[in-house]
Amino acid sequence: MLKFIIKIFTFFYPIFRKWGLGYSFASYLSLFLNIALLCILAYSIYVVFRLLLVTIMIFIARKTKTKFDDLLVTNKTAKYIAHLIPLLFIYKSVPVILERYEYWESVFGKLVGIYIVILVLWIIRTIFNALRDYLKLKPRYSDKPIDSFIQVIMIMLWIVGIIIIISRVFEIGHTELLTTFGAVSALIILIFRDIILGFVASVQVSINDMIRIGDWITMAKFGADGDVIEINLTTVKVRNFDNTTTTIPTYSLSSDSFQNWRGMFHSDGRRIKRHILIKTSSIHFLNNEELIKLKKITLISDFIDTRMAEVDKYNSDNAIDKSLAINGRNITNLGLFRKYITQYLNNHPAINKDLLLLCRQLQSTAQGVPLEVYAFTSDKQWQNYEYIMSDIFDHIIASVPFFGLELYELPSNNDFLQ
């Protein structure tokens, strides 16, 4: 190839000299024609190799079952390789064309060399992008922070490329350049602080399996509440449920607390933990007439019979004076209501009976007595979960008056008018 280059680009000057042209004029004229010829040849080589490489790549992609070569075509790897071949031709031709112009030979040689380094890095980047897209198609890697690892590799390659470019431009040895970089390492660490912290955090996130693409996370500090859609070297993107996007620094995932709901989806149920406020003044002991009326409620009729028998036996055996309801053992409307809610939840088809289920009374407040439902739905999808929970509390709220209880709520204008 070198002999061909020498032969073709030393063709014009001897002819011009034979024609009697002056040294300078023949030199500049041959230089102009050689540059024009170089451009034509370089472009022709590019067109031929682009057509050839792209055609071969598409042919291979259609014949093979793997998706990787299809992704190489999508990322235009063959097109960038086709750019590289005429550049190598130019790189070899410049010293021959500019043989009589040492200064310009040095300048153009360095520029072409820099462009070749950048183009090689760009070709490697397209290959890694194809690899990233290919791994994301695999279920095993679809939730892994592949972008972070690809970015780390590319940063290292760009650092190597920059070292090569600087050493070529300023004609500095690689050893001397690395020594200089070592001396300014503190400045480099300061400049690339976020990248270094992001890299360390990405490794921790991956090794400890703290977060995956597709996880639902909540991070109040950054206002994030939604699904993770991308994990990069420096940022994690979360698509919130209102369709906005929140960007979180990757290192914050290892330094700050956040809530990952993945465990809930992998569990056997989704928790309901909600309470209603019972007006304290409506809580009282139930008399026999009220108990007989409440026995008509199917879910607790057997319980009332059993409970009444136990209470009557205890009071009778201990000669309790029942002229006052407070004496001895009694049944309260709130206690019976708690039992009813428990029975109702046990009979609800959407509640997982294998997990914890209870109705409990919380610490009394100025607004009344909180009565909390703690249970787990079998269906963990958000829409269905909300429907089930609303359906349960619709029933509970509507059931309150049947037990002689009242819900607490702040008075409205109409209440004051009445």
mmCIF file of C-alpha atoms in Angstrom, residues 249-396:
data_model
loop_
_atom_site.group_PDB
_atom_site.id
_atom_site.type_symbol
_atom_site.label_atom_id
_atom_site.label_comp_id
_atom_site.label_asym_id
_atom_site.label_seq_id
_atom_site.Cartn_x
_atom_site.Cartn_y
_atom_site.Cartn_z
ATOM 1 C CA PRO A 249 -27.747 11.042 42.204
ATOM 2 C CA THR A 250 -26.630 7.399 42.221
ATOM 3 C CA TYR A 251 -24.443 7.860 45.298
ATOM 4 C CA SER A 252 -27.511 9.042 47.269
ATOM 5 C CA LEU A 253 -28.865 5.486 47.106
ATOM 6 C CA SER A 254 -25.959 4.316 49.260
ATOM 7 C CA SER A 255 -25.766 7.350 51.564
ATOM 8 C CA ASP A 256 -29.476 8.176 52.114
ATOM 9 C CA SER A 257 -32.460 6.004 52.997
ATOM 10 C CA PHE A 258 -35.134 5.086 50.483
ATOM 11 C CA GLN A 259 -38.039 2.657 50.340
ATOM 12 C CA ASN A 260 -38.052 -0.167 47.811
ATOM 13 C CA TRP A 261 -41.418 -1.883 47.322
ATOM 14 C CA ARG A 262 -39.984 -4.913 45.493
ATOM 15 C CA GLY A 263 -40.296 -7.095 48.616
ATOM 16 C CA MET A 264 -44.012 -6.350 48.793
ATOM 17 C CA PHE A 265 -44.578 -7.532 45.234
ATOM 18 C CA HIS A 266 -42.618 -10.719 45.937
ATOM 19 C CA SER A 267 -44.552 -11.374 49.165
ATOM 20 C CA ASP A 268 -47.950 -13.060 49.560
ATOM 21 C CA GLY A 269 -49.930 -9.888 50.178
ATOM 22 C CA ARG A 270 -50.096 -6.108 50.284
ATOM 23 C CA ARG A 271 -50.751 -4.490 53.640
ATOM 24 C CA ILE A 272 -53.830 -2.545 54.664
ATOM 25 C CA LYS A 273 -53.109 -0.328 57.671
ATOM 26 C CA ARG A 274 -55.841 2.251 58.107
ATOM 27 C CA HIS A 275 -58.012 3.393 60.992
ATOM 28 C CA ILE A 276 -61.312 5.128 61.709
ATOM 29 C CA LEU A 277 -62.013 7.440 64.661
ATOM 30 C CA ILE A 278 -64.818 6.415 67.014
ATOM 31 C CA LYS A 279 -66.469 9.165 69.044
ATOM 32 C CA THR A 280 -65.628 8.414 72.685
ATOM 33 C CA SER A 281 -69.032 9.438 74.043
ATOM 34 C CA SER A 282 -70.761 6.769 71.916
ATOM 35 C CA ILE A 283 -68.926 3.856 73.597
ATOM 36 C CA HIS A 284 -71.039 2.083 76.264
ATOM 37 C CA PHE A 285 -71.961 -1.252 77.846
ATOM 38 C CA LEU A 286 -74.600 -3.235 75.961
ATOM 39 C CA ASN A 287 -77.791 -4.306 77.752
ATOM 40 C CA ASN A 288 -79.741 -7.475 77.015
ATOM 41 C CA GLU A 289 -82.160 -5.779 74.630
ATOM 42 C CA GLU A 290 -79.301 -4.398 72.537
ATOM 43 C CA LEU A 291 -77.515 -7.759 72.545
ATOM 44 C CA ILE A 292 -80.662 -9.592 71.405
ATOM 45 C CA LYS A 293 -81.020 -7.090 68.556
ATOM 46 C CA LEU A 294 -77.346 -7.457 67.547
ATOM 47 C CA LYS A 295 -77.701 -11.281 67.522
ATOM 48 C CA LYS A 296 -79.471 -10.845 64.194
ATOM 49 C CA ILE A 297 -76.067 -10.004 62.656
ATOM 50 C CA THR A 298 -75.060 -13.367 61.216
ATOM 51 C CA LEU A 299 -71.277 -12.984 61.509
ATOM 52 C CA ILE A 300 -71.318 -12.493 65.286
ATOM 53 C CA SER A 301 -74.527 -14.232 66.441
ATOM 54 C CA ASP A 302 -72.673 -17.342 67.665
ATOM 55 C CA PHE A 303 -70.034 -15.205 69.348
ATOM 56 C CA ILE A 304 -72.710 -13.194 71.200
ATOM 57 C CA ASP A 305 -74.369 -16.389 72.472
ATOM 58 C CA THR A 306 -71.059 -17.774 73.719
ATOM 59 C CA ARG A 307 -69.948 -14.487 75.191
ATOM 60 C CA MET A 308 -73.284 -13.835 76.956
ATOM 61 C CA ALA A 309 -73.183 -17.294 78.501
ATOM 62 C CA GLU A 310 -69.643 -16.711 79.822
ATOM 63 C CA VAL A 311 -70.521 -13.273 81.227
ATOM 64 C CA ASP A 312 -73.756 -14.436 82.881
ATOM 65 C CA LYS A 313 -72.020 -17.468 84.453
ATOM 66 C CA TYR A 314 -69.210 -15.330 85.836
ATOM 67 C CA ASN A 315 -71.565 -12.714 87.277
ATOM 68 C CA SER A 316 -73.801 -15.384 88.760
ATOM 69 C CA ASP A 317 -70.969 -17.395 90.306
ATOM 70 C CA ASN A 318 -69.508 -14.291 91.877
ATOM 71 C CA ALA A 319 -72.851 -12.804 93.001
ATOM 72 C CA ILE A 320 -72.240 -9.608 91.113
ATOM 73 C CA ASP A 321 -74.658 -6.752 91.744
ATOM 74 C CA LYS A 322 -75.911 -5.903 88.261
ATOM 75 C CA SER A 323 -78.018 -2.953 89.351
ATOM 76 C CA LEU A 324 -75.088 -0.970 88.060
ATOM 77 C CA ALA A 325 -73.827 -1.923 84.589
ATOM 78 C CA ILE A 326 -70.239 -1.241 85.563
ATOM 79 C CA ASN A 327 -70.142 -4.145 88.026
ATOM 80 C CA GLY A 328 -68.798 -7.518 86.947
ATOM 81 C CA ARG A 329 -68.133 -8.528 83.364
ATOM 82 C CA ASN A 330 -69.868 -6.792 80.472
ATOM 83 C CA ILE A 331 -69.905 -6.557 76.692
ATOM 84 C CA THR A 332 -69.203 -3.171 75.103
ATOM 85 C CA ASN A 333 -70.445 -2.022 71.730
ATOM 86 C CA LEU A 334 -66.874 -1.138 70.662
ATOM 87 C CA GLY A 335 -65.536 -4.578 71.644
ATOM 88 C CA LEU A 336 -68.352 -6.286 69.751
ATOM 89 C CA PHE A 337 -67.729 -4.037 66.754
ATOM 90 C CA ARG A 338 -64.038 -5.042 66.765
ATOM 91 C CA LYS A 339 -65.091 -8.695 66.740
ATOM 92 C CA TYR A 340 -67.465 -8.031 63.869
ATOM 93 C CA ILE A 341 -64.721 -6.366 61.784
ATOM 94 C CA THR A 342 -62.385 -9.314 62.460
ATOM 95 C CA GLN A 343 -65.045 -11.804 61.361
ATOM 96 C CA TYR A 344 -65.855 -9.697 58.310
ATOM 97 C CA LEU A 345 -62.177 -9.636 57.251
ATOM 98 C CA ASN A 346 -61.880 -13.396 57.806
ATOM 99 C CA ASN A 347 -64.790 -13.929 55.435
ATOM 100 C CA HIS A 348 -63.618 -11.425 52.806
ATOM 101 C CA PRO A 349 -62.388 -13.298 49.672
ATOM 102 C CA ALA A 350 -59.693 -10.704 48.835
ATOM 103 C CA ILE A 351 -57.908 -10.930 52.201
ATOM 104 C CA ASN A 352 -54.977 -13.346 52.650
ATOM 105 C CA LYS A 353 -55.849 -15.373 55.753
ATOM 106 C CA ASP A 354 -52.324 -16.839 56.034
ATOM 107 C CA LEU A 355 -50.866 -13.442 56.940
ATOM 108 C CA LEU A 356 -51.441 -11.308 60.016
ATOM 109 C CA LEU A 357 -55.045 -10.125 60.366
ATOM 110 C CA LEU A 358 -56.409 -8.062 63.239
ATOM 111 C CA CYS A 359 -58.570 -5.145 64.245
ATOM 112 C CA ARG A 360 -56.988 -3.231 67.104
ATOM 113 C CA GLN A 361 -57.661 -0.205 69.253
ATOM 114 C CA LEU A 362 -54.953 2.473 69.283
ATOM 115 C CA GLN A 363 -54.125 5.123 71.852
ATOM 116 C CA SER A 364 -57.065 7.483 72.411
ATOM 117 C CA THR A 365 -56.718 10.959 70.957
ATOM 118 C CA ALA A 366 -58.529 14.280 71.239
ATOM 119 C CA GLN A 367 -60.500 13.270 68.136
ATOM 120 C CA GLY A 368 -61.676 9.942 69.577
ATOM 121 C CA VAL A 369 -60.590 6.303 69.766
ATOM 122 C CA PRO A 370 -58.732 5.046 66.651
ATOM 123 C CA LEU A 371 -59.870 1.600 65.489
ATOM 124 C CA GLU A 372 -57.278 0.212 63.070
ATOM 125 C CA VAL A 373 -57.565 -2.537 60.481
ATOM 126 C CA TYR A 374 -54.309 -4.437 59.897
ATOM 127 C CA ALA A 375 -54.547 -7.044 57.137
ATOM 128 C CA PHE A 376 -53.079 -8.069 53.770
ATOM 129 C CA THR A 377 -54.817 -8.277 50.400
ATOM 130 C CA SER A 378 -54.042 -11.203 48.098
ATOM 131 C CA ASP A 379 -54.051 -8.927 45.042
ATOM 132 C CA LYS A 380 -51.009 -6.605 45.066
ATOM 133 C CA GLN A 381 -51.786 -4.526 41.972
ATOM 134 C CA TRP A 382 -52.311 -0.911 42.976
ATOM 135 C CA GLN A 383 -55.670 -0.366 41.295
ATOM 136 C CA ASN A 384 -57.170 -3.602 42.655
ATOM 137 C CA TYR A 385 -55.637 -3.029 46.087
ATOM 138 C CA GLU A 386 -57.203 0.414 46.379
ATOM 139 C CA TYR A 387 -60.575 -0.954 45.279
ATOM 140 C CA ILE A 388 -60.458 -3.763 47.870
ATOM 141 C CA MET A 389 -59.422 -1.416 50.678
ATOM 142 C CA SER A 390 -62.121 1.124 49.783
ATOM 143 C CA ASP A 391 -64.736 -1.625 49.601
ATOM 144 C CA ILE A 392 -63.779 -2.855 53.091
ATOM 145 C CA PHE A 393 -63.904 0.587 54.659
ATOM 146 C CA ASP A 394 -67.157 1.453 52.890
ATOM 147 C CA HIS A 395 -68.680 -1.481 54.713
ATOM 148 C CA ILE A 396 -67.002 -0.705 58.057
#
